[in-house]
Short mmCIF file of C-alpha atoms in Angstrom, two decimals:
data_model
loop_
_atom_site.label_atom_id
_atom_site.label_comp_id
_atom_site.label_asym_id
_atom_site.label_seq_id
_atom_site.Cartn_x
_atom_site.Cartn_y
_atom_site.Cartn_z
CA UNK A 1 33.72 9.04 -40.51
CA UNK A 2 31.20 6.06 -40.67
CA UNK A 3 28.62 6.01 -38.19
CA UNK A 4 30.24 2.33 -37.07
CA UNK A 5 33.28 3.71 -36.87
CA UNK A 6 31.97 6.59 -34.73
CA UNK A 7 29.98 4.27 -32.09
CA UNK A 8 33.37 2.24 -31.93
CA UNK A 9 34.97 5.09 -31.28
CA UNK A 10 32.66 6.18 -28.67
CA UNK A 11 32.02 2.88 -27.36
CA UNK A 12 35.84 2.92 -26.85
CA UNK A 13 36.22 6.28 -25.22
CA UNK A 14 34.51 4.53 -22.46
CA UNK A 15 36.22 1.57 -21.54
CA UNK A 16 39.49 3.61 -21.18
CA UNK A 17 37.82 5.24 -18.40
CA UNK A 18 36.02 2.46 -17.04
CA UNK A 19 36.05 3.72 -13.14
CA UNK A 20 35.10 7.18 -14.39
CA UNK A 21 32.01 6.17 -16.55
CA UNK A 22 31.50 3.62 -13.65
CA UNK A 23 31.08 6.43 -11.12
CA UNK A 24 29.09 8.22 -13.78
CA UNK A 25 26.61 5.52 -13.94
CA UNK A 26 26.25 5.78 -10.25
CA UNK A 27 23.75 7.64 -10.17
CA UNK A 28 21.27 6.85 -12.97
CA UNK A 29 21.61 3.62 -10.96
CA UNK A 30 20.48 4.10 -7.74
CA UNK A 31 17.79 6.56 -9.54
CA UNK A 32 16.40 3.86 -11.50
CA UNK A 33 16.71 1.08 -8.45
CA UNK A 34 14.55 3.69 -6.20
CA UNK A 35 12.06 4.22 -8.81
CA UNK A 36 11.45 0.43 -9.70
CA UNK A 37 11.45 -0.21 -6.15
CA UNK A 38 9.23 1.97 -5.12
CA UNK A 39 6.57 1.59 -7.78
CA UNK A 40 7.04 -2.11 -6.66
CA UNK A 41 6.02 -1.41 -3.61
CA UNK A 42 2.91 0.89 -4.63
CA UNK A 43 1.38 -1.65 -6.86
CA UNK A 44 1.67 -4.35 -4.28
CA UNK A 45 0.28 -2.31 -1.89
CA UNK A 46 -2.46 -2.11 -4.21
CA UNK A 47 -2.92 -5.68 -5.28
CA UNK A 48 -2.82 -6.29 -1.56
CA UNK A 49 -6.33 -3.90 -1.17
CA UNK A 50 -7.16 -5.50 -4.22
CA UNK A 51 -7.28 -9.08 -2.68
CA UNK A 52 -7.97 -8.35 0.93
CA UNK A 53 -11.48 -6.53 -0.25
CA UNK A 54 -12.99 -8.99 -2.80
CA UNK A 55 -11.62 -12.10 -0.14
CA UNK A 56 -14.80 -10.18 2.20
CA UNK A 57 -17.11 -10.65 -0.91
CA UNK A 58 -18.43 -8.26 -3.58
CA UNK A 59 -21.67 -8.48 -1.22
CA UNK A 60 -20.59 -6.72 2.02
CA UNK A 61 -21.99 -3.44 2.79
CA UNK A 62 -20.54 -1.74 5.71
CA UNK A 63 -22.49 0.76 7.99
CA UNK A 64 -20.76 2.97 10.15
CA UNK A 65 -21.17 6.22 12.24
CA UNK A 66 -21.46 9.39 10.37
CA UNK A 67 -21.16 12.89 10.94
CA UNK A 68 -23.57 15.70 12.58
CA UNK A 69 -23.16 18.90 10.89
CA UNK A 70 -23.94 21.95 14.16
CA UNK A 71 -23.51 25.22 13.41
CA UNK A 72 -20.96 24.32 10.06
CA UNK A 73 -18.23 22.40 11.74
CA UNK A 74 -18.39 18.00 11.75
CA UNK A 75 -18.50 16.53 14.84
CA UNK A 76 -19.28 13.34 16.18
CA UNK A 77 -21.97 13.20 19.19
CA UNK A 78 -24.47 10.96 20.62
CA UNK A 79 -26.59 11.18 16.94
CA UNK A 80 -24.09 9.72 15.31
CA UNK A 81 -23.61 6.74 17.36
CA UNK A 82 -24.42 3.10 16.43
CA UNK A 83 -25.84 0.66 18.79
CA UNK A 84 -26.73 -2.83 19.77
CA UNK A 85 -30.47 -1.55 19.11
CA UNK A 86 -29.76 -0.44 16.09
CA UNK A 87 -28.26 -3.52 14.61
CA UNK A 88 -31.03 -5.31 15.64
CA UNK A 89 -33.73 -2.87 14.28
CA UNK A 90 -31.91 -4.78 11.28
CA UNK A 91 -32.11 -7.85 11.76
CA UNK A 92 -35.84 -7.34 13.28
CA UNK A 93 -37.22 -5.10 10.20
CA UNK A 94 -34.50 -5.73 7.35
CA UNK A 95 -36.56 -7.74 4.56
CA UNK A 96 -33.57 -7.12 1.74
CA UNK A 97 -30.63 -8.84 3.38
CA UNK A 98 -29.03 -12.44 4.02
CA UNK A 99 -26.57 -11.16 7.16
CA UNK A 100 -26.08 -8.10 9.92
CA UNK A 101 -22.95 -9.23 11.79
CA UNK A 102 -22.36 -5.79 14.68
CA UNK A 103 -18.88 -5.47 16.23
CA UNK A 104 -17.49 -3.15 18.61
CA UNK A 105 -13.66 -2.96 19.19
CA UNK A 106 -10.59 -1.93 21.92
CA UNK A 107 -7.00 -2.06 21.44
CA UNK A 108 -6.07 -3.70 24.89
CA UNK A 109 -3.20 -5.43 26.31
CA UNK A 110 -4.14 -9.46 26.48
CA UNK A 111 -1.71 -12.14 28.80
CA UNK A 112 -0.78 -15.44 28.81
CA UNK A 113 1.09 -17.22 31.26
CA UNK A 114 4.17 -14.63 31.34
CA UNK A 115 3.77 -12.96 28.28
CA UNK A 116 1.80 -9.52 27.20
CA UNK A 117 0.86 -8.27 23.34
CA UNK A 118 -0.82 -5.37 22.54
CA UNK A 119 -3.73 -6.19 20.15
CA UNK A 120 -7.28 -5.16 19.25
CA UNK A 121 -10.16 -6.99 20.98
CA UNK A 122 -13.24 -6.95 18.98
CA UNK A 123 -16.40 -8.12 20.25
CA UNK A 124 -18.86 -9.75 17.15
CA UNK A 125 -21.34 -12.13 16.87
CA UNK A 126 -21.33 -15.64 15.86
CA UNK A 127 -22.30 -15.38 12.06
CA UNK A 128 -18.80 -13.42 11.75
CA UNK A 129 -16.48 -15.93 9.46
CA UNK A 130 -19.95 -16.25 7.66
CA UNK A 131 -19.95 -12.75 6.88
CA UNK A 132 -16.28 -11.75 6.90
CA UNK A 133 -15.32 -15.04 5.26
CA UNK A 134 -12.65 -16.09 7.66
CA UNK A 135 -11.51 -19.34 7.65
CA UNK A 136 -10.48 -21.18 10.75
CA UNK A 137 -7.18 -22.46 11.06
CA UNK A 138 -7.41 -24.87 14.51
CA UNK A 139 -10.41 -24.77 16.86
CA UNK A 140 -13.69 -23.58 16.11
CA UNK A 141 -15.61 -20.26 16.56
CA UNK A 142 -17.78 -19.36 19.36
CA UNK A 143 -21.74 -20.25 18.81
CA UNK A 144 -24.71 -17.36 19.41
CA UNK A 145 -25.97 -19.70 22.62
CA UNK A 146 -22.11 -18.87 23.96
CA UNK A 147 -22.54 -15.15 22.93
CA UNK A 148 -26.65 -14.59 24.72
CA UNK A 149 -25.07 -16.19 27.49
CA UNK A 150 -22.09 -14.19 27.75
CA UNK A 151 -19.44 -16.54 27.78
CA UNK A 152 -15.86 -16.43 28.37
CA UNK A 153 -14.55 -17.56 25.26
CA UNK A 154 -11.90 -16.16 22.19
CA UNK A 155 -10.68 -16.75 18.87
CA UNK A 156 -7.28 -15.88 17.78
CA UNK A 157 -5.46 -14.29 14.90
CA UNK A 158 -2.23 -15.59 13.87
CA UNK A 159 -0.61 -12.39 14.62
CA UNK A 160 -1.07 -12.82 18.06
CA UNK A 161 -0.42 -16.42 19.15
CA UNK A 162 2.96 -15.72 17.03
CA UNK A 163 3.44 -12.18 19.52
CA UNK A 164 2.43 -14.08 22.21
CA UNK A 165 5.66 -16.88 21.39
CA UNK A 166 4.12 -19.97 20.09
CA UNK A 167 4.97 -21.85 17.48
CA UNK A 168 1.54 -22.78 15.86
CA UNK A 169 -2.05 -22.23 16.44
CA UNK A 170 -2.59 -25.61 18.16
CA UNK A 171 -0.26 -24.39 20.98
CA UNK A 172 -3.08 -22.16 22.21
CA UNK A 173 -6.49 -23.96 21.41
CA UNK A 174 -7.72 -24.69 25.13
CA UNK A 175 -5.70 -21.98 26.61
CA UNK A 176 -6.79 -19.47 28.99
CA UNK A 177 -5.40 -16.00 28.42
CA UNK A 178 -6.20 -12.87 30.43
CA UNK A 179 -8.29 -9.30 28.84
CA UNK A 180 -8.65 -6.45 31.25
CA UNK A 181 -8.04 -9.32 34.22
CA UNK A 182 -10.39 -11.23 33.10
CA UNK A 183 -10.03 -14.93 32.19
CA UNK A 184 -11.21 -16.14 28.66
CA UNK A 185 -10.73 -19.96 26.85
CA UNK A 186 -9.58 -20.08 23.28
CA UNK A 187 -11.44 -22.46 21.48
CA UNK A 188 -10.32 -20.97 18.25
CA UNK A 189 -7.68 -19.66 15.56
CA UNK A 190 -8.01 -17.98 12.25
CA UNK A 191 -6.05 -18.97 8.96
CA UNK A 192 -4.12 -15.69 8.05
CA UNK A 193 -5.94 -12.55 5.66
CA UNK A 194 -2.84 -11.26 5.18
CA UNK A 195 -1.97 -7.74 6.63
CA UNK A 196 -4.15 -4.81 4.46
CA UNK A 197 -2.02 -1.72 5.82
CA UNK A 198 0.61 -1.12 8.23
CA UNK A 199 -2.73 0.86 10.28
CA UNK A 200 -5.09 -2.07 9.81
CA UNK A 201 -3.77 -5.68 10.38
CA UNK A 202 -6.56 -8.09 10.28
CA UNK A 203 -4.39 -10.88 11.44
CA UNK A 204 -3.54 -9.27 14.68
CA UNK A 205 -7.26 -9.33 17.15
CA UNK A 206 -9.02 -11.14 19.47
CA UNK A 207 -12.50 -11.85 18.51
CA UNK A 208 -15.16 -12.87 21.50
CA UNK A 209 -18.88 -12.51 21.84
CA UNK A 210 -20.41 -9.21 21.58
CA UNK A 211 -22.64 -9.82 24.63
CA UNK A 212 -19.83 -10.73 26.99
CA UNK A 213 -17.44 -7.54 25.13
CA UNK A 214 -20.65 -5.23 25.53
CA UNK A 215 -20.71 -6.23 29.28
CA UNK A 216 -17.90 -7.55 31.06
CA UNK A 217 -14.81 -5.67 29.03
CA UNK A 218 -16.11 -2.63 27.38
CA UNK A 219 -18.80 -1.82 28.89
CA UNK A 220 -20.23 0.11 26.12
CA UNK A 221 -23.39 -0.07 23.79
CA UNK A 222 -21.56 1.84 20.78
CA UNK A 223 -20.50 -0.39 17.78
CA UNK A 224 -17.30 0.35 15.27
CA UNK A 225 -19.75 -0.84 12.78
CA UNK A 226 -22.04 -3.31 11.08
CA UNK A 227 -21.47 -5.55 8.31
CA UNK A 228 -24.83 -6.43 6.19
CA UNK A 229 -24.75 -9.28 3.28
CA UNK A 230 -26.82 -8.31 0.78
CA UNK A 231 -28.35 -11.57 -1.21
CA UNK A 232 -26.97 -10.28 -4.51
CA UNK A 233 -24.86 -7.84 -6.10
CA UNK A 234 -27.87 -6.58 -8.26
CA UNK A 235 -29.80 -6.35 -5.24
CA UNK A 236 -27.22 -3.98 -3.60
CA UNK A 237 -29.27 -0.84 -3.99
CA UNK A 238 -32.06 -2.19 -2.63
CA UNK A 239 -30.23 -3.28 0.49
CA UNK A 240 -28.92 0.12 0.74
CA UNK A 241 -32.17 1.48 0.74
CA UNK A 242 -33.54 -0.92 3.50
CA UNK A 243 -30.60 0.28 5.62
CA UNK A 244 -31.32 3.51 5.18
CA UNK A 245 -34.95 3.40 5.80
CA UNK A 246 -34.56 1.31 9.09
CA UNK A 247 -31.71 2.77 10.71
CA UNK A 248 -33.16 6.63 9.87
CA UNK A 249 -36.44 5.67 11.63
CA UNK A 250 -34.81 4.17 14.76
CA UNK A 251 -32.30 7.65 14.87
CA UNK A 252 -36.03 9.38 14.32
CA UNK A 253 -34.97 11.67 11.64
CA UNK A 254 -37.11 13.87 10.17
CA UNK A 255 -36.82 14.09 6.18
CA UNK A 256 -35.16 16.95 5.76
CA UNK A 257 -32.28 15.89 8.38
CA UNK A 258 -29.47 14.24 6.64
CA UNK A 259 -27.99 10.81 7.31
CA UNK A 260 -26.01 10.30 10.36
CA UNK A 261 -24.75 7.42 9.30
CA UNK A 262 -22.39 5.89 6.15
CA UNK A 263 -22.93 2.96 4.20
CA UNK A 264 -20.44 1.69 2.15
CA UNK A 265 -19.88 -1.20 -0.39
CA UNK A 266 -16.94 -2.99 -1.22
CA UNK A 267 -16.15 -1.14 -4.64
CA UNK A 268 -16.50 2.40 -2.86
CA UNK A 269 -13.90 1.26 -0.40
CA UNK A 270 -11.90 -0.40 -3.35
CA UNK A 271 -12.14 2.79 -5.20
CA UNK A 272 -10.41 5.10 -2.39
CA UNK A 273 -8.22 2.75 -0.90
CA UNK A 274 -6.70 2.08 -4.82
CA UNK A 275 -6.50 5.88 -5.28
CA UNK A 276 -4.91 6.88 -1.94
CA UNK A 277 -2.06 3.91 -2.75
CA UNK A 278 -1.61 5.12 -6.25
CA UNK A 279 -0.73 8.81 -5.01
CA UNK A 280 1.29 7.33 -2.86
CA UNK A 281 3.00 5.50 -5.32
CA UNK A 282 3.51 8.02 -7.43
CA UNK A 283 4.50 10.62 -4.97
CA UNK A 284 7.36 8.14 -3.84
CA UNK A 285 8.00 7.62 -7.09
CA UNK A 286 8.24 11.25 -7.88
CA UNK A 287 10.75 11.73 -4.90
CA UNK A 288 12.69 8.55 -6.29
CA UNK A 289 12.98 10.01 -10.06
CA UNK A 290 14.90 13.27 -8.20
CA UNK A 291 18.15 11.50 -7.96
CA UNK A 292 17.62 10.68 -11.82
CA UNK A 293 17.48 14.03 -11.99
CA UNK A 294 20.86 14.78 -10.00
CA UNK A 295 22.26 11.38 -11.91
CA UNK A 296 21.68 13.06 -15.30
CA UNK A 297 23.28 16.19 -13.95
CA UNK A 298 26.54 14.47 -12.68
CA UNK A 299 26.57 12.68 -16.56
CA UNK A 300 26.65 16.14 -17.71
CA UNK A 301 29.20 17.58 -15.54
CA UNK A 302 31.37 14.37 -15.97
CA UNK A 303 31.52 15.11 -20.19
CA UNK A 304 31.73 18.54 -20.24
CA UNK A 305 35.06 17.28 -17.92
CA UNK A 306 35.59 15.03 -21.01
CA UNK A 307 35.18 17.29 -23.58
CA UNK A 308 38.30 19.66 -22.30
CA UNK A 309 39.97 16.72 -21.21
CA UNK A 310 39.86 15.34 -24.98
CA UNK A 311 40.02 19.03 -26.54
CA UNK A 312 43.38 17.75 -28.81
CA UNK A 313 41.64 14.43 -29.60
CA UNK A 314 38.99 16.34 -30.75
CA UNK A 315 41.03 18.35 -32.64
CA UNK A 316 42.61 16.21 -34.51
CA UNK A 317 40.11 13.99 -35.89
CA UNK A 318 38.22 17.09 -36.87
CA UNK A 319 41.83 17.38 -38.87
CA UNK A 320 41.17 14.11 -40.20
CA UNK A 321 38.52 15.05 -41.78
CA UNK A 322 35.04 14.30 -39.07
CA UNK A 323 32.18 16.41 -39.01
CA UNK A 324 31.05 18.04 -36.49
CA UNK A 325 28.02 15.70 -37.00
CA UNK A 326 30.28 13.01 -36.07
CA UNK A 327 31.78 14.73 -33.17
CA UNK A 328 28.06 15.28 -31.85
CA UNK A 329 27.01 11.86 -31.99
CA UNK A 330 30.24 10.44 -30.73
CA UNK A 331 29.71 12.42 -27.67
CA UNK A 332 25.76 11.91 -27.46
CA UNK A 333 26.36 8.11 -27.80
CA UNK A 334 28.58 7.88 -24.63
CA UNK A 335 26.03 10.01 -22.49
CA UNK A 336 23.44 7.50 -24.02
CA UNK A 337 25.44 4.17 -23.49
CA UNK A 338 26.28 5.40 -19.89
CA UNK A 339 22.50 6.04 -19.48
CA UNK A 340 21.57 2.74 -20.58
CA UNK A 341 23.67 0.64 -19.11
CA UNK A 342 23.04 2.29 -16.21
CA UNK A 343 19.55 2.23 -16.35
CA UNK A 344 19.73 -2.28 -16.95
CA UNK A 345 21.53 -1.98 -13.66
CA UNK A 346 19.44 -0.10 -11.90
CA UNK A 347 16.41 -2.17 -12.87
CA UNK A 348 18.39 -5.39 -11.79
CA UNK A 349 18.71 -4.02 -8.61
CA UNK A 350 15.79 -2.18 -8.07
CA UNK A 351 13.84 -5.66 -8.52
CA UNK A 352 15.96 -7.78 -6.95
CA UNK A 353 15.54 -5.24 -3.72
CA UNK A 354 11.43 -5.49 -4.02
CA UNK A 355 12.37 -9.51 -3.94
CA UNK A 356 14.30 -8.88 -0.95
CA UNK A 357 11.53 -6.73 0.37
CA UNK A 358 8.77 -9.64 -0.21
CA UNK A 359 11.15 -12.44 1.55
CA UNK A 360 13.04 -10.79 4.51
CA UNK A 361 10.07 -8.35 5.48
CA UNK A 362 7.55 -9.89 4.07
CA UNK A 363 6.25 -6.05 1.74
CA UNK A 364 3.61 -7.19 -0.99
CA UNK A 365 5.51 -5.70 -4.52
CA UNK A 366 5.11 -6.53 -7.71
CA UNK A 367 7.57 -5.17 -10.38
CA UNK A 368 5.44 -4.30 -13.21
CA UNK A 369 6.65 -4.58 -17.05
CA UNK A 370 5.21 -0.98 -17.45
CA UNK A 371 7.72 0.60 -14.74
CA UNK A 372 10.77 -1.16 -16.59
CA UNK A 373 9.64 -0.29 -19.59
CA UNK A 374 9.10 3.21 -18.36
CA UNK A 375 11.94 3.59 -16.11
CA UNK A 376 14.59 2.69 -19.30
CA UNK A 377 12.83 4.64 -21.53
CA UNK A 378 13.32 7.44 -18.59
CA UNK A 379 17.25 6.84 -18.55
CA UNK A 380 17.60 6.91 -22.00
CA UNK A 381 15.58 10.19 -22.67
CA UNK A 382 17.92 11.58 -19.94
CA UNK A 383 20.95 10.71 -21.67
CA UNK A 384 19.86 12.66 -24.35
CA UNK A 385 19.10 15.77 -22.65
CA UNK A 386 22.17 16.05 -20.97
CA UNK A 387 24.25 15.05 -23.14
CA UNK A 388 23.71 17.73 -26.16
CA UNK A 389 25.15 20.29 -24.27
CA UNK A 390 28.30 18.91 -23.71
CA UNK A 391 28.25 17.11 -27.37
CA UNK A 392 27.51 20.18 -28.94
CA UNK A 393 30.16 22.57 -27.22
CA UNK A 394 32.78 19.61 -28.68
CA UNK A 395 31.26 19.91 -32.10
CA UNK A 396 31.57 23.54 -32.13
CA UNK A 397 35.30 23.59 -31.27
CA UNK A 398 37.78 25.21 -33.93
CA UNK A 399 39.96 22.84 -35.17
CA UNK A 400 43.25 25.20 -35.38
CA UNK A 401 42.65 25.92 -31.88
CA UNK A 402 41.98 22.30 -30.69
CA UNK A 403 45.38 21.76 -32.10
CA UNK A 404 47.05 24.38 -29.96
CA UNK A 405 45.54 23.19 -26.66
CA UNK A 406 47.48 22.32 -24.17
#
């Protein structure tokens, strides 16, 4: 028998028992649409990170409270604080850098009119779109005369005007809207960053002065952190060591004491944000590729069911002279075709979902050529794994006793 003959054969086999080999299918399907899916979702994730830490500049360094080592076990106490003082030590004493921008930060409820949204209030100074490179979508920021003079003033994200049930950012420029009681103007509203994390939405605070935060809502000296600008990237390491020299002589360290502080650039937090997403990626993924697993299983089940279904078929074209060569790849091909065919479904799907993720939900994925590429290659290899078994146990049969089967 001619290896045309034998895929037509094969290729037929199938269509008589479309509803069966659809059901087959089933589940290299859905395997293959949770896998693309998923890794969709992982690498936008990623690209997200990607975008949301070079849009703050390859220049940002980041200090923020470390950890006191007593007695073996981390803890945080009054060492490892940050302060107001501290942040101006920096700006006093720090001959290596263009920007220190401090901010300390609440999750509180804020109102307006009849309305209430949860939301994180962070109190900064004025140089903060400078150094965070925000852009303002209506309105303006607040000025450093309105933060030394404590004023009542706030700038929006879009996340919360939208919470807060208007339809654009003009509809709350000159409003007055209510933290911890107390009454505060908007004057501003940022253009969106676009959301990081689910944990960490920068589109969703209040920004106002640090003075009026540090007095009249918090009532608190300890900062989240502070952001430094260094003048260049080549200059980074010297920046870093600035930081380090300053902020260890106003904690009074002695040298053998180690830092109680962190400093961080923008490629250290690029580095562990993209390897945290990628092992969540693949750890989805990993979860996803099980029901490839249990789809190649059902194949298997579903033509060892067609093998003694067809024994007398079998049988008699063994008669007629086919190998059992021929019998093996007649039986490998359908296992294969099912595989495949599944698999260009399941990729269809799988991508059209991470579309439907991006437009109804608004999920960063991006289908990648590499998980298609990988994800066929995936259904095809386990076509061919489970399908020998059964292909081979119909090759095997005796002819005589094909015949005789009932």
């Amino acid at each position: 028998m001619l290896i045309g003959e034998t895929i037509r054969v094969a290729l037929g086999a199938l269509r008589a028992n479309k509803m069966r080999s659809l059901l087959t299918m089933l589940g290299i399907v859905i395997g293959v649409s949770a896998v693309i899916a998923v890794v969709a979702l992982g690498r936008g994730a990623q690209k997200a990170v990607n975008d949301r830490i070079s849009s703050l500049g390859t220049t940002l360094l980041t200090v923020s409270p470390g950890q006191a080592r007593s007695g073996g076990v981390m803890s945080f106490d009054v060492r490892t604080r940050l302060t107001m003082e501290d942040a101006q030590a920096l700006v006093e004493r720090g001959t290596v850098l263009t920007a220190v921008q401090p901010e300390m930060s609440s999750n509180l409820q804020i109102q307006f009119l009849n309305k209430n949204a949860g939301t994180q209030v962070v109190g900064t100074s004025a140089n903060f779109p400078e150094v965070r490179k925000y852009e303002m979508e209506a309105g303006r920021f607040f000025t450093q005369g309105e933060d030394e003079s404590r004023q009542r003033v706030a700038v929006v994200g879009p996340t919360v005007w939208q919470n807060l049930g208007l339809q654009s950012a003009d509809g709350i420029i000159g409003e007055n809207i209510r933290i911890r009681g107390i009454q505060f103007l908007v004057v501003g509203a940022f253009k969106s960053k676009g959301q990081a994390s689910p944990f960490n939405n920068p589109d969703d605070q209040v920004l106002i002065p640090i003075q009026t935060a540090r007095f009249r809502v918090m009532g608190s000296n300890r900062l989240r952190s502070i952001s430094v600008l260094a003048p260049s990237e080549a200059q980074i390491p010297e920046t870093m060591a600035d930081i380090q020299k300053i902020l260890r002589r106003e904690h009074k360290l002695r040298p053998e004491r180690p830092d109680d502080f962190q400093i961080r650039n923008q490629a250290d937090f690029l580095n562990t944000l993209g390897e945290t997403t990628q092992v969540f990626s693949m750890l989805l993924a990993g979860i996803a590729a099980v029901s490839l697993l249990v789809g190649g299983i059902g194949i298997m089940n579903i033509m060892l069911v067609s093998v003694t279904e067809r024994t007398r078929e079998i049988g008699i074209r063994k008669a007629l002279g086919a190998t059992k060569i021929n019998i093996l790849f007649q039986f490998l091909i359908e296992a294969v075709v099912l595989c495949l065919v599944g698999g260009a479904i399941g990729i269809a799907v799988g991508a059209g979902g991470a579309m439907a993720f991006t437009k109804l939900l608004g999920w960063n994925t991006e289908v990648g050529s590499s998980s298609v590429v990988l994800a066929f290659a995936f259904s095809a290899f386990v076509g061919v794994v489970f399908g020998v078994y059964p292909a081979r146990r119909a090759a095997k049969m005796d002819p005589i006793i094909a015949l005789r089967y009932e």
